[in-house]
């Protein structure tokens, strides 16, 4: 933008401010489009690979490839809703039912040890009060599905909005997947020809950064969630699915998923088995998961591309949510990846400038 006139620079700045204000005002309407765009972005590489396959001299059309990928995404979401959510609710309910026995064991074994070393300031737990409080909170919620239905049934407008989104998101996702490459090419054609090569290079670099994190890390998170859940299930931990999926889904922050999973798994194992022997299988599960992540999952799914720093990810998500709500959370990572690429480009130009070298 060094050869832009002052009026053109002010015009670009006004356009960016106006676009941000428009996104803020239209954020409720843009929600299904943003969700569909994220799903289409995740599915586009799979569609491209299916198109490139050669079946005895024939290849799949873009529409057929999109139908296959779209069906896979739909089945995965349906499996999540039908299998995972009821299983999570069942495990949490079982844990709450056994909570009085767990609290009683803490009062008999753990609390006396803490009192011995930390003093009488450590008091026994009020089992009945804690159990009643937690059970009431869970029952008042009516479970995950019932609570969700209650939250949307109080208003006809809310129901209509949810139904519209449920219908629009898959429809928009399908059309975005089918026309993704065409849309990218048309957006590229809108830029002035003198900037087209630079914009294309920056866009490709931003796609590498975002793809390395959003696509690759998303698959790593799902894989780790499955590995942790299956491993904890094999060692017969009652909250295997809850802890395993939670640890996997927050693993986009290095070591955070494993740390949280180990802490909560050890607490759950102590409460369930009431001895320290069963901590070893739990630690083995997470050691295997971390080894698979470092040696197999990350090199295969993410590669050696430089992604976003964990601190940048957390800041981008929090800032986007604060400014634009859930829409901002969805747009946070794409915007952050573009900003990071631009900053890297500006840093490169700065270090090669005469101002820097002659300073």
Tab-separated table of C-alpha atoms in Angstrom:
chain	number	residue	atom	x	y	z
A	1	UNK	CA	0.000	0.000	0.000
A	2	UNK	CA	3.051	2.214	-0.185
A	3	UNK	CA	2.005	3.664	-3.578
A	4	UNK	CA	-1.557	4.499	-2.515
A	5	UNK	CA	-2.513	8.121	-2.251
A	6	UNK	CA	-3.636	9.568	1.054
A	7	UNK	CA	-7.255	9.651	-0.092
A	8	UNK	CA	-7.100	6.008	-1.115
A	9	UNK	CA	-5.637	5.022	2.251
A	10	UNK	CA	-8.417	6.853	4.060
A	11	UNK	CA	-10.931	5.132	1.776
A	12	UNK	CA	-9.528	1.700	2.674
A	13	UNK	CA	-9.602	2.562	6.375
A	14	UNK	CA	-13.219	3.776	6.110
A	15	UNK	CA	-14.159	0.587	4.284
A	16	UNK	CA	-12.627	-1.584	7.026
A	17	UNK	CA	-14.393	0.389	9.771
A	18	UNK	CA	-17.704	0.240	7.899
A	19	UNK	CA	-17.358	-3.496	7.278
A	20	UNK	CA	-16.612	-4.116	10.977
A	21	UNK	CA	-19.650	-2.062	12.018
A	22	UNK	CA	-21.833	-3.931	9.516
A	23	UNK	CA	-20.638	-7.302	10.806
A	24	UNK	CA	-21.378	-6.180	14.354
A	25	UNK	CA	-24.925	-5.108	13.446
A	26	UNK	CA	-25.655	-8.195	11.356
A	27	UNK	CA	-23.945	-10.720	13.661
A	28	UNK	CA	-27.210	-12.582	14.512
A	29	UNK	CA	-28.030	-12.946	10.802
A	30	UNK	CA	-24.488	-13.920	9.829
A	31	UNK	CA	-24.265	-16.750	12.381
A	32	UNK	CA	-25.400	-19.644	10.118
A	33	UNK	CA	-23.212	-18.325	7.291
A	34	UNK	CA	-20.143	-18.204	9.558
A	35	UNK	CA	-20.757	-21.737	10.877
A	36	UNK	CA	-21.284	-23.010	7.333
A	37	UNK	CA	-18.110	-21.259	6.146
A	38	UNK	CA	-16.053	-22.941	8.892
A	39	UNK	CA	-17.510	-26.353	8.006
A	40	UNK	CA	-16.882	-25.732	4.309
A	41	UNK	CA	-13.302	-24.655	5.018
A	42	UNK	CA	-12.706	-27.843	7.006
A	43	UNK	CA	-14.244	-30.016	4.309
A	44	UNK	CA	-12.755	-28.384	1.188
A	45	UNK	CA	-9.405	-30.282	1.265
A	46	UNK	CA	-11.273	-33.593	1.446
A	47	UNK	CA	-13.396	-32.591	-1.538
A	48	UNK	CA	-10.279	-31.609	-3.502
A	49	UNK	CA	-8.632	-34.963	-2.732
A	50	UNK	CA	-11.720	-36.900	-3.837
A	51	UNK	CA	-11.789	-34.886	-7.067
A	52	UNK	CA	-8.153	-35.764	-7.727
A	53	UNK	CA	-8.698	-39.519	-7.359
A	54	UNK	CA	-8.580	-41.539	-10.565
A	55	UNK	CA	-11.013	-44.463	-10.924
A	56	UNK	CA	-9.992	-46.342	-14.067
A	57	UNK	CA	-9.529	-43.150	-16.035
A	58	UNK	CA	-12.506	-41.420	-14.494
A	59	UNK	CA	-12.643	-38.862	-11.718
A	60	UNK	CA	-15.406	-37.680	-9.457
A	61	UNK	CA	-17.194	-34.463	-10.254
A	62	UNK	CA	-17.105	-31.641	-7.724
A	63	UNK	CA	-20.781	-32.170	-6.881
A	64	UNK	CA	-20.381	-35.905	-6.205
A	65	UNK	CA	-17.303	-35.276	-4.067
A	66	UNK	CA	-19.208	-32.616	-2.116
A	67	UNK	CA	-22.125	-35.016	-1.569
A	68	UNK	CA	-19.751	-37.637	-0.135
A	69	UNK	CA	-17.979	-35.187	2.184
A	70	UNK	CA	-21.235	-33.499	3.168
A	71	UNK	CA	-22.758	-36.879	4.019
A	72	UNK	CA	-19.718	-37.714	6.146
A	73	UNK	CA	-19.979	-34.431	8.047
A	74	UNK	CA	-23.717	-34.942	8.580
A	75	UNK	CA	-23.214	-38.488	9.871
A	76	UNK	CA	-20.461	-37.344	12.227
A	77	UNK	CA	-22.670	-34.605	13.693
A	78	UNK	CA	-25.605	-37.018	13.993
A	79	UNK	CA	-23.398	-39.559	15.769
A	80	UNK	CA	-22.234	-36.840	18.156
A	81	UNK	CA	-25.804	-35.885	19.023
A	82	UNK	CA	-27.187	-39.433	19.226
A	83	UNK	CA	-24.306	-41.303	20.888
A	84	UNK	CA	-21.921	-38.976	22.658
A	85	UNK	CA	-24.312	-36.550	24.385
A	86	UNK	CA	-26.510	-39.256	26.007
A	87	UNK	CA	-23.366	-41.116	27.070
A	88	UNK	CA	-21.964	-37.975	28.672
A	89	UNK	CA	-25.233	-37.383	30.480
A	90	UNK	CA	-25.321	-40.999	31.714
A	91	UNK	CA	-21.761	-40.891	33.060
A	92	UNK	CA	-22.337	-37.606	34.878
A	93	UNK	CA	-25.585	-38.933	36.351
A	94	UNK	CA	-23.862	-42.113	37.577
A	95	UNK	CA	-21.105	-40.046	39.162
A	96	UNK	CA	-23.615	-37.844	40.981
A	97	UNK	CA	-25.477	-40.913	42.299
A	98	UNK	CA	-22.248	-42.266	43.793
A	99	UNK	CA	-21.090	-38.888	45.069
A	100	UNK	CA	-22.187	-39.426	48.721
A	101	UNK	CA	-20.028	-42.552	48.965
A	102	UNK	CA	-17.073	-40.689	47.467
A	103	UNK	CA	-17.469	-37.776	49.881
A	104	UNK	CA	-17.769	-40.180	52.803
A	105	UNK	CA	-14.476	-41.817	51.808
A	106	UNK	CA	-12.820	-38.393	51.662
A	107	UNK	CA	-14.034	-37.618	55.182
A	108	UNK	CA	-12.765	-40.949	56.514
A	109	UNK	CA	-9.347	-41.088	54.843
A	110	UNK	CA	-8.202	-37.866	53.174
A	111	UNK	CA	-9.512	-35.216	55.581
A	112	UNK	CA	-7.776	-36.719	58.688
A	113	UNK	CA	-4.442	-36.715	56.833
A	114	UNK	CA	-4.925	-33.087	55.789
A	115	UNK	CA	-5.858	-32.160	59.359
A	116	UNK	CA	-2.721	-33.864	60.624
A	117	UNK	CA	-0.405	-31.834	58.398
A	118	UNK	CA	-2.397	-28.629	57.792
A	119	UNK	CA	-4.125	-28.203	61.135
A	120	UNK	CA	-7.707	-28.263	62.332
A	121	UNK	CA	-8.651	-25.528	59.917
A	122	UNK	CA	-9.445	-28.302	57.445
A	123	UNK	CA	-13.004	-29.370	58.246
A	124	UNK	CA	-14.915	-32.475	57.153
A	125	UNK	CA	-17.174	-32.137	54.139
A	126	UNK	CA	-20.918	-31.796	54.676
A	127	UNK	CA	-21.944	-34.796	52.644
A	128	UNK	CA	-25.699	-34.357	52.657
A	129	UNK	CA	-25.588	-30.655	51.867
A	130	UNK	CA	-23.101	-31.039	49.006
A	131	UNK	CA	-24.908	-34.056	47.552
A	132	UNK	CA	-28.287	-32.354	47.741
A	133	UNK	CA	-26.954	-29.158	46.182
A	134	UNK	CA	-25.306	-30.939	43.241
A	135	UNK	CA	-28.258	-33.269	42.642
A	136	UNK	CA	-30.698	-30.373	42.709
A	137	UNK	CA	-28.616	-28.429	40.204
A	138	UNK	CA	-28.470	-31.441	37.898
A	139	UNK	CA	-32.161	-32.261	38.255
A	140	UNK	CA	-33.233	-28.642	37.835
A	141	UNK	CA	-31.297	-28.617	34.578
A	142	UNK	CA	-33.274	-31.722	33.588
A	143	UNK	CA	-30.296	-33.169	31.730
A	144	UNK	CA	-28.516	-31.854	28.688
A	145	UNK	CA	-31.228	-32.446	26.111
A	146	UNK	CA	-34.141	-31.402	28.317
A	147	UNK	CA	-32.332	-28.256	29.415
A	148	UNK	CA	-31.634	-27.384	25.807
A	149	UNK	CA	-35.271	-27.878	24.850
A	150	UNK	CA	-36.485	-25.782	27.764
A	151	UNK	CA	-34.143	-22.958	26.841
A	152	UNK	CA	-35.527	-22.714	23.315
A	153	UNK	CA	-39.191	-23.443	24.037
A	154	UNK	CA	-39.942	-20.314	26.067
A	155	UNK	CA	-40.272	-18.205	22.944
A	156	UNK	CA	-41.716	-18.929	19.541
A	157	UNK	CA	-39.211	-16.552	17.940
A	158	UNK	CA	-36.323	-18.493	19.458
A	159	UNK	CA	-37.733	-21.767	18.144
A	160	UNK	CA	-38.132	-20.316	14.660
A	161	UNK	CA	-34.593	-18.939	14.805
A	162	UNK	CA	-33.134	-22.306	15.796
A	163	UNK	CA	-35.126	-24.125	13.130
A	164	UNK	CA	-34.007	-21.633	10.497
A	165	UNK	CA	-30.378	-22.107	11.493
A	166	UNK	CA	-30.724	-25.894	11.506
A	167	UNK	CA	-32.072	-25.727	7.962
A	168	UNK	CA	-29.784	-22.975	6.657
A	169	UNK	CA	-26.439	-24.271	7.964
A	170	UNK	CA	-26.414	-27.576	6.003
A	171	UNK	CA	-27.816	-25.907	2.878
A	172	UNK	CA	-25.249	-23.093	2.947
A	173	UNK	CA	-22.452	-25.552	3.780
A	174	UNK	CA	-23.338	-27.669	0.737
A	175	UNK	CA	-23.302	-24.743	-1.685
A	176	UNK	CA	-20.124	-23.256	-0.194
A	177	UNK	CA	-18.368	-26.616	-0.502
A	178	UNK	CA	-19.485	-26.993	-4.106
A	179	UNK	CA	-18.437	-23.480	-5.170
A	180	UNK	CA	-15.508	-22.906	-2.755
A	181	UNK	CA	-12.759	-22.828	-5.378
A	182	UNK	CA	-14.848	-20.604	-7.647
A	183	UNK	CA	-15.561	-18.154	-4.821
A	184	UNK	CA	-11.877	-17.957	-3.881
A	185	UNK	CA	-10.933	-17.278	-7.499
A	186	UNK	CA	-13.580	-14.563	-7.858
A	187	UNK	CA	-12.471	-12.838	-4.661
A	188	UNK	CA	-8.893	-12.939	-5.938
A	189	UNK	CA	-10.033	-11.373	-9.237
A	190	UNK	CA	-11.562	-8.417	-7.380
A	191	UNK	CA	-8.160	-7.101	-6.251
A	192	UNK	CA	-6.266	-4.650	-8.461
A	193	UNK	CA	-3.899	-6.495	-10.765
A	194	UNK	CA	-0.848	-4.717	-9.357
A	195	UNK	CA	-1.662	-6.209	-5.934
A	196	UNK	CA	-3.044	-9.572	-7.105
A	197	UNK	CA	0.260	-11.458	-6.845
A	198	UNK	CA	1.043	-10.063	-3.385
A	199	UNK	CA	-2.494	-10.677	-2.113
A	200	UNK	CA	-2.420	-14.214	-3.525
A	201	UNK	CA	0.871	-14.976	-1.794
A	202	UNK	CA	-0.341	-13.547	1.519
A	203	UNK	CA	-3.639	-15.422	1.216
A	204	UNK	CA	-1.815	-18.685	0.532
A	205	UNK	CA	0.429	-18.123	3.554
A	206	UNK	CA	-2.590	-17.256	5.728
A	207	UNK	CA	-4.309	-20.423	4.524
A	208	UNK	CA	-1.231	-22.448	5.488
A	209	UNK	CA	-1.202	-20.919	8.969
A	210	UNK	CA	-4.942	-21.256	9.486
A	211	UNK	CA	-5.065	-24.701	7.916
A	212	UNK	CA	-2.193	-25.939	10.071
A	213	UNK	CA	-4.068	-24.869	13.159
A	214	UNK	CA	-7.784	-25.024	12.362
A	215	UNK	CA	-7.868	-28.109	10.150
A	216	UNK	CA	-4.907	-30.036	11.484
A	217	UNK	CA	-5.358	-29.226	15.158
A	218	UNK	CA	-9.102	-29.884	14.910
A	219	UNK	CA	-8.416	-33.433	13.745
A	220	UNK	CA	-5.730	-33.840	16.415
A	221	UNK	CA	-8.200	-32.717	19.076
A	222	UNK	CA	-10.816	-35.237	17.926
A	223	UNK	CA	-8.231	-38.015	17.698
A	224	UNK	CA	-6.862	-37.287	21.168
A	225	UNK	CA	-10.377	-37.126	22.585
A	226	UNK	CA	-11.040	-40.582	21.168
A	227	UNK	CA	-7.694	-41.973	22.359
A	228	UNK	CA	-8.096	-40.637	25.886
A	229	UNK	CA	-11.736	-41.756	26.110
A	230	UNK	CA	-11.017	-45.285	24.863
A	231	UNK	CA	-7.939	-45.596	27.063
A	232	UNK	CA	-9.743	-44.469	30.199
A	233	UNK	CA	-12.654	-46.748	29.301
A	234	UNK	CA	-10.235	-49.688	29.032
A	235	UNK	CA	-8.949	-48.968	32.545
A	236	UNK	CA	-12.622	-48.902	33.661
A	237	UNK	CA	-12.834	-45.260	34.704
A	238	UNK	CA	-16.470	-44.257	35.143
A	239	UNK	CA	-16.007	-40.730	33.742
A	240	UNK	CA	-13.911	-41.933	30.801
A	241	UNK	CA	-15.875	-40.171	28.050
A	242	UNK	CA	-16.354	-36.919	29.969
A	243	UNK	CA	-12.692	-36.532	30.924
A	244	UNK	CA	-11.290	-37.964	27.682
A	245	UNK	CA	-13.273	-35.694	25.361
A	246	UNK	CA	-12.638	-32.645	27.558
A	247	UNK	CA	-8.891	-33.299	27.553
A	248	UNK	CA	-8.911	-33.791	23.791
A	249	UNK	CA	-10.929	-30.679	22.971
A	250	UNK	CA	-8.671	-28.330	24.976
A	251	UNK	CA	-5.472	-29.870	23.633
A	252	UNK	CA	-5.084	-27.002	21.142
A	253	UNK	CA	-3.076	-25.402	23.968
A	254	UNK	CA	0.110	-27.495	24.213
A	255	UNK	CA	0.148	-29.831	27.232
A	256	UNK	CA	-2.983	-28.192	28.686
A	257	UNK	CA	-5.282	-31.006	27.594
A	258	UNK	CA	-3.014	-33.691	29.010
A	259	UNK	CA	-2.502	-31.752	32.249
A	260	UNK	CA	-6.216	-31.191	32.821
A	261	UNK	CA	-6.973	-34.792	31.858
A	262	UNK	CA	-4.365	-36.219	34.229
A	263	UNK	CA	-5.539	-34.102	37.171
A	264	UNK	CA	-9.230	-34.920	36.762
A	265	UNK	CA	-8.581	-38.565	35.861
A	266	UNK	CA	-6.440	-39.059	38.971
A	267	UNK	CA	-9.109	-37.444	41.154
A	268	UNK	CA	-11.820	-39.604	39.548
A	269	UNK	CA	-9.695	-42.758	39.941
A	270	UNK	CA	-9.001	-41.993	43.617
A	271	UNK	CA	-12.692	-41.442	44.298
A	272	UNK	CA	-13.767	-44.512	42.352
A	273	UNK	CA	-11.162	-47.050	43.533
A	274	UNK	CA	-10.057	-45.307	46.754
A	275	UNK	CA	-6.417	-46.335	46.354
A	276	UNK	CA	-3.336	-45.047	44.553
A	277	UNK	CA	-2.657	-48.243	42.597
A	278	UNK	CA	-5.128	-47.330	39.856
A	279	UNK	CA	-3.361	-44.042	39.174
A	280	UNK	CA	-0.682	-45.869	37.177
A	281	UNK	CA	-3.014	-47.037	34.356
A	282	UNK	CA	-4.390	-43.487	34.088
A	283	UNK	CA	-0.884	-42.062	33.730
A	284	UNK	CA	-0.053	-44.714	31.116
A	285	UNK	CA	-3.129	-43.711	29.065
A	286	UNK	CA	-2.024	-40.079	28.891
A	287	UNK	CA	1.613	-41.026	28.289
A	288	UNK	CA	0.524	-43.100	25.287
A	289	UNK	CA	-1.726	-40.285	24.078
A	290	UNK	CA	1.053	-37.711	24.301
A	291	UNK	CA	3.470	-40.046	22.517
A	292	UNK	CA	1.006	-40.646	19.690
A	293	UNK	CA	0.359	-36.914	19.410
A	294	UNK	CA	4.053	-36.022	19.167
A	295	UNK	CA	5.214	-38.891	16.937
A	296	UNK	CA	2.167	-39.552	14.741
A	297	UNK	CA	-0.839	-37.215	14.962
A	298	UNK	CA	0.807	-33.791	14.824
A	299	UNK	CA	3.381	-34.670	12.079
A	300	UNK	CA	0.675	-36.373	10.007
A	301	UNK	CA	-2.304	-34.031	10.482
A	302	UNK	CA	-0.606	-30.682	11.151
A	303	UNK	CA	2.843	-31.080	9.627
A	304	UNK	CA	5.731	-28.720	10.234
A	305	UNK	CA	3.843	-25.568	9.286
A	306	UNK	CA	4.018	-22.714	11.754
A	307	UNK	CA	0.610	-22.251	13.345
A	308	UNK	CA	-0.742	-19.698	15.758
A	309	UNK	CA	0.870	-19.309	19.163
A	310	UNK	CA	-1.367	-20.604	22.007
A	311	UNK	CA	-1.395	-17.165	23.650
A	312	UNK	CA	-2.464	-15.574	20.351
A	313	UNK	CA	-5.216	-18.168	20.017
A	314	UNK	CA	-6.611	-17.476	23.495
A	315	UNK	CA	-6.455	-13.711	23.027
A	316	UNK	CA	-8.079	-13.873	19.581
A	317	UNK	CA	-10.952	-16.066	20.765
A	318	UNK	CA	-11.602	-13.960	23.883
A	319	UNK	CA	-11.387	-10.665	21.983
A	320	UNK	CA	-13.629	-11.922	19.183
A	321	UNK	CA	-16.214	-13.184	21.652
A	322	UNK	CA	-16.158	-9.894	23.549
A	323	UNK	CA	-16.642	-7.785	20.405
A	324	UNK	CA	-18.973	-9.880	18.256
A	325	UNK	CA	-20.274	-12.694	20.487
A	326	UNK	CA	-20.236	-16.247	19.143
A	327	UNK	CA	-19.761	-14.937	15.612
A	328	UNK	CA	-16.547	-13.290	16.809
A	329	UNK	CA	-15.365	-16.616	18.228
A	330	UNK	CA	-15.871	-18.242	14.820
A	331	UNK	CA	-14.102	-15.411	12.987
A	332	UNK	CA	-11.311	-14.990	15.551
A	333	UNK	CA	-8.883	-17.576	14.203
A	334	UNK	CA	-9.202	-16.639	10.489
A	335	UNK	CA	-8.717	-12.954	11.327
A	336	UNK	CA	-5.825	-13.729	13.687
A	337	UNK	CA	-4.076	-15.843	11.048
A	338	UNK	CA	-4.383	-13.057	8.463
A	339	UNK	CA	-3.095	-10.470	10.953
A	340	UNK	CA	-0.154	-12.700	11.849
A	341	UNK	CA	0.771	-13.153	8.187
A	342	UNK	CA	0.521	-9.399	7.581
A	343	UNK	CA	2.696	-8.676	10.625
A	344	UNK	CA	5.237	-11.208	9.399
A	345	UNK	CA	5.196	-9.573	5.970
A	346	UNK	CA	5.603	-6.092	7.481
A	347	UNK	CA	8.446	-7.343	9.674
A	348	UNK	CA	10.216	-8.765	6.627
A	349	UNK	CA	9.836	-5.510	4.703
A	350	UNK	CA	11.009	-3.555	7.726
A	351	UNK	CA	14.176	-5.624	8.221
A	352	UNK	CA	15.051	-5.206	4.536
A	353	UNK	CA	14.329	-1.489	4.491
A	354	UNK	CA	16.950	1.196	4.351
A	355	UNK	CA	15.630	2.689	7.589
A	356	UNK	CA	16.473	-0.538	9.447
A	357	UNK	CA	19.786	-1.370	7.777
A	358	UNK	CA	21.164	2.157	8.027
A	359	UNK	CA	19.945	2.704	11.592
